[in-house]
Coordinates of N, CA and C in Angstrom, one line a residue:
X1 N -21.7 -46.7 -16.7 CA -22.2 -45.3 -16.6 C -20.9 -45.5 -15.9
X2 N -20.6 -44.0 -16.3 CA -19.6 -43.5 -15.1 C -20.5 -42.5 -14.0
X3 N -19.4 -42.6 -12.7 CA -20.2 -42.1 -11.9 C -19.9 -40.1 -11.9
X4 N -20.9 -39.3 -11.6 CA -20.6 -38.3 -12.1 C -19.5 -37.6 -10.2
X5 N -19.0 -36.9 -10.8 CA -18.0 -36.5 -9.6 C -18.9 -35.3 -9.0
X6 N -18.7 -34.6 -7.6 CA -19.3 -33.6 -7.4 C -18.2 -32.3 -6.7
X7 N -19.4 -31.5 -7.8 CA -18.4 -30.2 -8.7 C -18.5 -29.4 -7.6
X8 N -18.7 -29.6 -6.6 CA -18.2 -28.4 -4.9 C -17.9 -27.3 -5.2
X9 N -18.3 -25.9 -5.1 CA -16.8 -25.0 -4.6 C -17.1 -23.9 -3.7
X10 N -16.2 -24.5 -2.9 CA -16.1 -23.9 -1.2 C -16.4 -22.2 -1.3
X11 N -17.7 -21.9 -0.5 CA -17.3 -20.8 -0.5 C -16.8 -20.2 0.5
X12 N -15.9 -18.9 0.3 CA -15.4 -18.8 1.6 C -15.1 -17.1 1.8
X13 N -14.7 -16.8 3.0 CA -15.3 -14.9 3.3 C -14.0 -14.8 3.9
X14 N -13.8 -13.1 3.7 CA -12.2 -12.4 4.2 C -13.6 -11.7 5.4
X15 N -13.0 -11.7 6.4 CA -13.2 -10.5 7.2 C -12.3 -9.6 8.0
X16 N -12.2 -8.4 8.7 CA -11.7 -7.8 9.3 C -11.4 -8.5 11.0
X17 N -10.3 -9.0 11.5 CA -9.8 -9.1 12.4 C -9.4 -7.9 13.7
X18 N -9.0 -7.4 14.4 CA -9.0 -6.4 15.3 C -7.6 -7.1 16.1
X19 N -6.2 -6.5 16.1 CA -5.4 -7.1 16.8 C -5.2 -6.3 17.5
X20 N -4.6 -6.4 18.5 CA -4.1 -5.4 19.6 C -4.1 -4.1 19.5
X21 N -5.0 -2.9 19.5 CA -3.9 -1.6 18.8 C -3.1 -1.0 18.9
X22 N -2.4 -0.3 18.2 CA -1.0 0.1 18.1 C -1.3 1.7 17.7
X23 N -2.5 2.7 16.8 CA -2.5 3.8 16.9 C -3.8 4.0 17.7
X24 N -3.7 5.2 17.4 CA -4.7 6.2 18.0 C -5.8 6.9 17.7
X25 N -6.3 7.7 18.0 CA -7.7 8.6 17.7 C -6.9 9.6 17.0
X26 N -5.6 10.1 16.7 CA -4.9 11.8 16.6 C -5.2 11.5 15.0
X27 N -5.1 13.0 14.5 CA -5.2 12.8 13.0 C -3.4 12.9 13.0
X28 N -3.9 12.2 11.6 CA -2.1 11.6 11.0 C -1.6 12.8 10.0
X29 N -1.2 14.3 10.2 CA -1.5 15.2 9.3 C 0.4 15.4 8.7
X30 N 0.8 14.5 9.0 CA 2.4 14.7 8.7 C 2.9 13.9 8.5
X31 N 4.3 13.6 8.0 CA 5.2 12.0 8.5 C 5.5 12.1 9.4
X32 N 5.9 13.1 10.5 CA 5.9 13.4 11.8 C 5.0 12.5 12.3
X33 N 4.1 13.2 12.6 CA 2.4 12.4 13.1 C 2.9 10.7 13.1
X34 N 3.0 10.3 11.9 CA 3.1 8.8 11.2 C 3.9 8.0 11.7
X35 N 5.3 8.4 11.7 CA 6.5 7.9 12.2 C 6.5 7.8 14.0
X36 N 5.7 8.7 14.6 CA 5.5 8.4 15.3 C 4.6 8.2 16.2
X37 N 3.8 7.1 15.2 CA 3.4 6.3 15.8 C 3.2 4.7 15.7
X38 N 3.9 4.9 14.5 CA 5.0 3.4 14.3 C 6.1 3.8 13.9
X39 N 7.0 4.4 14.1 CA 8.7 4.6 13.9 C 8.9 3.8 14.6
X40 N 9.2 3.7 15.7 CA 9.7 3.0 16.7 C 9.4 1.4 16.8
X41 N 8.5 0.9 16.5 CA 7.9 -0.3 16.6 C 8.9 -0.2 14.7
X42 N 8.4 -0.3 14.2 CA 9.1 -0.6 12.9 C 10.4 -0.4 13.4
X43 N 10.8 0.9 13.7 CA 13.1 0.2 13.3 C 13.1 -0.4 14.5
X44 N 12.4 -1.3 15.1 CA 13.0 -2.7 16.4 C 12.8 -3.5 15.6
X45 N 12.5 -3.8 14.2 CA 12.5 -5.4 13.7 C 13.7 -5.2 13.2
X46 N 13.6 -6.4 13.1 CA 15.7 -6.9 12.3 C 15.3 -7.4 11.1
X47 N 14.1 -7.1 10.2 CA 13.9 -7.5 8.7 C 13.2 -6.8 8.7
X48 N 12.6 -6.3 7.0 CA 11.8 -5.2 6.6 C 10.5 -5.6 6.7
X49 N 10.2 -4.3 6.8 CA 7.8 -5.2 7.5 C 7.4 -3.8 7.1
X50 N 6.6 -4.2 5.9 CA 5.8 -2.9 5.0 C 4.6 -3.2 5.7
X51 N 3.5 -2.0 6.0 CA 2.6 -2.2 6.8 C 1.5 -0.9 6.0
X52 N 0.7 -1.1 6.4 CA 0.4 0.3 5.3 C -0.9 1.0 6.9
X53 N -0.8 2.2 6.4 CA -1.7 3.2 8.0 C -3.0 4.0 6.7
X54 N -4.4 3.1 7.5 CA -5.9 3.4 6.7 C -6.6 4.6 7.4
X55 N -6.6 5.8 6.5 CA -7.4 6.7 7.3 C -8.7 7.0 7.5
X56 N -9.6 7.7 7.8 CA -10.7 8.5 8.0 C -10.3 10.0 6.8
X57 N -11.6 10.5 6.7 CA -11.5 11.9 5.9 C -10.6 12.7 6.5
X58 N -10.6 12.5 8.0 CA -10.5 13.9 8.5 C -9.3 13.0 9.0
X59 N -8.0 12.2 8.3 CA -7.1 11.7 8.5 C -6.8 10.8 9.9
X60 N -7.6 10.8 10.5 CA -7.8 9.6 12.0 C -7.3 7.9 11.6
X61 N -6.4 7.7 11.8 CA -6.3 6.6 11.2 C -7.4 5.3 11.9
X62 N -8.2 4.4 11.1 CA -8.8 3.4 11.0 C -8.5 2.0 12.0
X63 N -6.5 1.8 11.3 CA -6.4 0.3 11.1 C -4.8 0.9 10.7
X64 N -4.4 -0.5 11.2 CA -2.7 0.2 10.5 C -2.8 -2.0 9.8
X65 N -1.9 -2.1 9.1 CA -2.1 -3.2 8.3 C -0.8 -3.6 8.3
X66 N -0.6 -5.2 9.0 CA 0.7 -5.5 8.4 C 0.4 -6.5 6.9
X67 N 1.3 -6.0 6.1 CA 1.7 -6.7 4.9 C 2.0 -7.3 4.4
X68 N 3.7 -7.6 4.9 CA 4.5 -8.2 4.8 C 5.5 -8.5 5.7
X69 N 6.0 -9.1 6.1 CA 7.3 -9.1 6.9 C 8.1 -10.1 5.9
X70 N 9.5 -9.1 5.5 CA 10.3 -9.6 4.3 C 11.8 -10.6 5.3
X71 N 12.7 -10.1 5.2 CA 14.0 -10.7 5.0 C 14.6 -9.4 5.5
X72 N 16.1 -9.4 5.3 CA 17.4 -8.5 6.3 C 16.4 -7.2 5.1
X73 N 17.1 -7.3 3.7 CA 16.9 -5.9 2.7 C 15.7 -6.0 2.1
X74 N 14.7 -6.9 2.1 CA 14.1 -6.5 1.0 C 12.9 -7.3 1.8
X75 N 11.2 -6.5 1.1 CA 9.8 -7.3 1.2 C 9.0 -7.4 0.3
X76 N 8.3 -7.9 -0.2 CA 7.7 -8.1 -1.1 C 5.8 -8.0 -0.7
X77 N 5.6 -7.2 -1.0 CA 4.3 -6.3 -1.0 C 3.4 -6.1 -3.0
X78 N 2.2 -6.3 -2.8 CA 1.7 -6.8 -4.2 C 0.2 -5.8 -3.4
X79 N -0.1 -5.4 -4.8 CA -1.3 -3.9 -4.2 C -2.2 -4.9 -3.9
X80 N -3.0 -5.9 -4.4 CA -3.9 -6.4 -4.0 C -4.2 -6.9 -2.8
X81 N -3.1 -7.0 -1.8 CA -2.5 -6.8 -0.4 C -2.8 -5.7 0.7
X82 N -2.3 -5.3 -0.5 CA -1.8 -3.3 0.2 C -3.0 -3.2 0.1
X83 N -4.2 -3.3 -0.8 CA -5.4 -2.6 -0.9 C -6.3 -3.3 -0.2
X84 N -6.2 -4.7 0.2 CA -7.1 -4.8 0.3 C -8.1 -4.7 1.9
X85 N -7.0 -4.3 3.1 CA -7.5 -3.8 3.8 C -8.4 -2.3 3.9
X86 N -7.9 -1.6 3.3 CA -8.3 -0.1 2.7 C -9.8 0.1 2.3
X87 N -9.8 -1.5 1.4 CA -11.3 -1.6 0.7 C -12.2 -2.0 1.4
X88 N -11.8 -3.4 2.7 CA -12.4 -3.4 3.3 C -12.9 -2.3 5.0
X89 N -11.8 -1.6 5.1 CA -12.5 -1.0 5.8 C -12.4 0.8 5.7
X90 N -13.0 0.4 4.5 CA -13.8 1.9 4.1 C -12.9 3.4 4.5
X91 N -11.6 2.7 4.0 CA -10.6 4.4 4.2 C -11.0 5.3 2.8
X92 N -10.5 6.6 3.4 CA -10.7 7.7 2.4 C -9.8 7.9 1.7
X93 N -7.6 7.7 2.8 CA -7.2 7.7 1.6 C -6.3 6.6 2.8
X94 N -4.5 6.3 1.8 CA -3.9 5.5 2.7 C -1.6 6.6 2.9
X95 N -1.4 5.9 3.8 CA 0.0 5.8 4.1 C 0.7 4.6 4.2
X96 N 1.6 4.1 3.0 CA 2.2 3.5 3.2 C 4.2 3.4 4.2
X97 N 4.2 2.3 4.8 CA 4.8 3.2 5.6 C 6.5 1.0 6.1
X98 N 7.6 1.3 5.2 CA 8.1 0.2 6.3 C 9.8 0.8 6.3
X99 N 10.7 -0.8 6.8 CA 11.6 0.0 7.2 C 12.7 -0.7 7.0
X100 N 13.9 0.0 7.0 CA 15.3 -0.3 6.3 C 15.5 -0.9 7.3
X101 N 16.2 -2.3 8.3 CA 16.8 -2.2 9.2 C 18.4 -2.0 9.2
X102 N 19.0 -2.1 7.8 CA 20.4 -1.1 7.9 C 20.4 -0.2 8.4
X103 N 19.4 1.0 8.3 CA 19.1 2.6 9.1 C 19.5 3.4 7.9
X104 N 19.6 2.7 5.9 CA 20.1 3.8 5.1 C 18.1 3.7 4.9
X105 N 18.6 5.3 4.6 CA 16.9 5.6 4.6 C 16.5 5.9 2.9
X106 N 17.9 5.4 2.4 CA 17.3 6.1 0.7 C 16.5 5.0 0.1
X107 N 15.1 5.3 -0.6 CA 14.5 4.0 -1.3 C 15.1 3.8 -2.1
X108 N 14.9 2.4 -2.1 CA 15.6 1.2 -3.1 C 14.6 1.8 -4.4
X109 N 15.3 1.1 -6.0 CA 14.2 1.2 -6.9 C 13.4 -0.1 -6.7
X110 N 12.8 -0.6 -6.0 CA 11.8 -1.5 -6.1 C 10.7 -0.2 -5.2
X111 N 11.4 0.2 -4.0 CA 10.7 1.3 -3.3 C 10.2 2.4 -4.0
X112 N 10.7 3.1 -5.0 CA 10.3 3.8 -6.1 C 9.3 3.6 -7.2
X113 N 9.6 2.3 -7.3 CA 8.8 1.4 -8.5 C 7.2 1.5 -8.0
X114 N 7.7 0.8 -6.6 CA 6.3 0.5 -5.9 C 5.4 1.7 -5.7
X115 N 6.3 3.1 -5.2 CA 5.0 4.3 -4.7 C 4.5 4.1 -5.8
X116 N 5.5 4.6 -7.2 CA 4.7 5.4 -8.1 C 3.3 3.9 -8.9
X117 N 4.2 2.9 -8.6 CA 2.5 2.0 -8.6 C 1.6 2.6 -7.7
X118 N 1.7 2.4 -6.5 CA 0.6 2.5 -6.1 C 0.0 3.8 -6.0
X119 N 0.3 4.8 -6.5 CA -0.1 6.7 -7.1 C -0.8 5.7 -7.6
X120 N -0.9 5.2 -8.4 CA -1.5 5.5 -9.7 C -2.4 4.8 -9.9
X121 N -2.3 3.1 -8.8 CA -3.7 2.3 -8.7 C -4.4 3.0 -7.9
X122 N -4.1 3.5 -7.0 CA -4.6 4.1 -5.2 C -5.8 5.9 -6.0
X123 N -5.0 6.3 -7.3 CA -5.5 7.6 -7.6 C -7.0 6.7 -8.7
X124 N -6.9 5.5 -9.2 CA -7.5 5.1 -10.2 C -9.2 4.4 -9.4
X125 N -8.8 4.2 -7.8 CA -9.7 3.5 -7.6 C -10.0 4.5 -6.3
X126 N -10.1 5.8 -6.3 CA -10.1 6.7 -5.6 C -10.1 6.4 -4.1
X127 N -8.7 6.0 -3.6 CA -8.5 5.7 -2.2 C -6.7 5.9 -2.4
X128 N -6.6 8.2 -2.4 CA -4.9 8.1 -2.7 C -4.4 7.7 -1.2
X129 N -2.9 7.6 -2.1 CA -1.6 7.3 -1.4 C -1.3 8.3 -1.2
X130 N -1.5 9.1 -0.2 CA -0.5 10.6 0.4 C 0.5 10.5 0.9
X131 N 1.3 8.9 1.2 CA 3.0 9.3 1.6 C 3.2 7.6 1.3
X132 N 4.2 7.7 1.2 CA 5.5 6.5 2.0 C 6.6 6.8 2.1
X133 N 6.2 5.9 3.7 CA 7.7 6.4 4.7 C 8.0 5.2 4.9
X134 N 9.8 5.6 4.9 CA 10.4 4.8 5.0 C 11.2 4.9 6.7
X135 N 11.3 4.4 7.5 CA 12.1 4.6 8.3 C 13.3 3.4 9.2
X136 N 14.4 4.2 10.2 CA 15.3 3.7 9.8 C 16.1 4.4 10.8
X137 N 17.5 3.5 11.6 CA 17.9 3.9 12.6 C 17.4 3.8 14.1
X138 N 18.6 4.5 14.9 CA 17.3 4.5 15.9 C 17.0 5.4 16.6
X139 N 17.0 6.5 15.7 CA 15.8 8.1 16.6 C 14.7 8.2 15.3
X140 N 14.0 7.3 15.0 CA 12.8 7.2 14.7 C 13.5 8.5 13.1
X141 N 14.3 8.4 12.5 CA 14.8 8.7 11.1 C 13.9 8.4 9.8
X142 N 13.4 9.0 9.4 CA 12.8 8.6 8.3 C 12.7 9.4 6.8
X143 N 13.0 9.0 6.1 CA 12.4 9.2 4.5 C 11.2 9.4 3.8
X144 N 10.8 10.8 3.6 CA 9.2 10.6 2.8 C 9.0 11.0 2.1
X145 N 8.3 10.5 1.1 CA 7.9 11.1 -0.5 C 7.4 12.0 -0.5
X146 N 6.1 12.6 0.3 CA 5.5 13.4 0.5 C 6.4 14.5 1.1
X147 N 7.2 15.2 1.9 CA 8.3 15.2 2.3 C 9.1 15.9 1.5
X148 N 9.5 15.1 0.7 CA 10.6 15.4 -0.5 C 9.1 16.1 -1.6
X149 N 8.8 15.9 -1.8 CA 7.4 17.2 -2.7 C 7.6 15.7 -4.4
X150 N 7.4 14.5 -3.6 CA 8.1 13.6 -5.0 C 6.7 12.9 -5.2
X151 N 5.3 12.7 -4.7 CA 4.2 12.3 -5.0 C 3.8 12.9 -6.1
X152 N 3.1 13.2 -6.9 CA 2.7 13.5 -8.0 C 1.1 12.6 -8.5
X153 N 0.1 13.4 -7.9 CA -1.1 12.8 -8.2 C -1.4 12.8 -9.6
X154 N -1.6 11.6 -10.1 CA -1.9 11.5 -12.0 C -3.7 12.1 -12.4
X155 N -3.4 13.1 -13.3 CA -4.4 13.5 -14.0 C -5.5 12.2 -14.4
X156 N -6.6 11.9 -14.0 CA -6.9 10.2 -14.6 C -8.4 11.0 -15.8
X157 N -8.0 10.4 -17.1 CA -8.5 10.6 -17.9 C -9.5 9.2 -18.5
X158 N -10.9 9.5 -18.3 CA -11.4 8.0 -18.9 C -11.9 8.5 -20.3
X159 N -11.9 7.8 -21.2 CA -11.9 7.6 -22.0 C -13.8 7.3 -22.7
X160 N -14.2 8.1 -23.1 CA -16.0 8.0 -23.6 C -16.2 7.5 -24.6
X161 N -15.5 7.4 -25.1 CA -15.2 6.8 -26.7 C -14.6 5.4 -27.2
X162 N -15.2 4.3 -27.1 CA -14.9 2.9 -27.0 C -13.9 2.5 -28.9
X163 N -14.0 3.9 -29.2 CA -13.2 4.1 -30.5 C -12.0 3.6 -30.6
X164 N -11.5 4.7 -29.1 CA -10.5 5.3 -29.1 C -9.8 4.5 -27.8
X165 N -9.9 3.3 -27.9 CA -9.6 3.0 -26.5 C -8.5 2.1 -27.1
X166 N -6.8 1.9 -26.0 CA -5.9 1.2 -26.8 C -5.3 0.8 -25.3
X167 N -5.4 -0.6 -25.7 CA -5.3 -2.0 -24.5 C -3.3 -2.0 -25.3
X168 N -3.1 -1.6 -25.9 CA -1.6 -2.7 -26.6 C -0.9 -1.9 -25.7
X169 N -0.6 -0.6 -25.0 CA 0.0 0.1 -23.5 C -0.1 -0.5 -23.0
X170 N 1.8 -0.8 -21.9 CA 1.6 -1.6 -20.4 C 1.5 -0.1 -19.7
X171 N 0.7 -0.9 -18.8 CA 0.5 0.0 -18.0 C 0.5 -0.1 -16.7
X172 N 0.8 0.7 -15.4 CA 1.4 1.0 -14.0 C 2.4 -0.1 -14.1
X173 N 3.8 0.3 -14.3 CA 4.7 -0.4 -14.1 C 4.4 -1.9 -14.3
X174 N 3.9 -2.9 -15.2 CA 3.8 -3.6 -15.6 C 5.0 -4.0 -16.3
X175 N 5.8 -3.6 -16.9 CA 6.4 -3.9 -18.1 C 7.5 -5.0 -17.4
X176 N 7.9 -5.9 -18.3 CA 8.7 -6.8 -18.0 C 8.6 -8.2 -16.9
X177 N 7.3 -7.7 -16.9 CA 6.5 -8.9 -15.3 C 6.2 -10.1 -16.4
X178 N 7.1 -11.5 -16.3 CA 7.0 -12.0 -17.5 C 4.8 -13.5 -16.4
X179 N 4.7 -14.0 -17.6 CA 3.7 -15.0 -16.8 C 3.3 -16.1 -17.3

């Protein structure tokens, strides 16, 4: 008779841990406000750093979360990591920020795809993405998707008849993704 192995499953928990504050109690009503709070911090980095600001309903920051520290010209950020602190913080809306250490403020193809993907996902979960800001250079220069009037919130239509559901289409910038 073989001995039965212990099939224990670890129980884990996720908690928000506060670091030293970077933000203030001033509402973020424009890209300038966000850049004043984090622009200098991000511009001093020698690698790309991707972060998120979680906001209350009155636009006052709840917190800031560093999502990814990358290399000289790229950082990797996945929606699950981006949204983790937003959900745990009960954020009403979010702003994404990252730096370009080169000082070039033009969004890359990945920056544009990530913004589009996050716009759709954030609209679906009810925590709207209100801006994606790229900072760089010495004088807190920035590119704001909101200021360029690029962000278009999708009109979500939820099917009420299960016979009309179609799951054969590619969704939310997932094309070309292999598993």
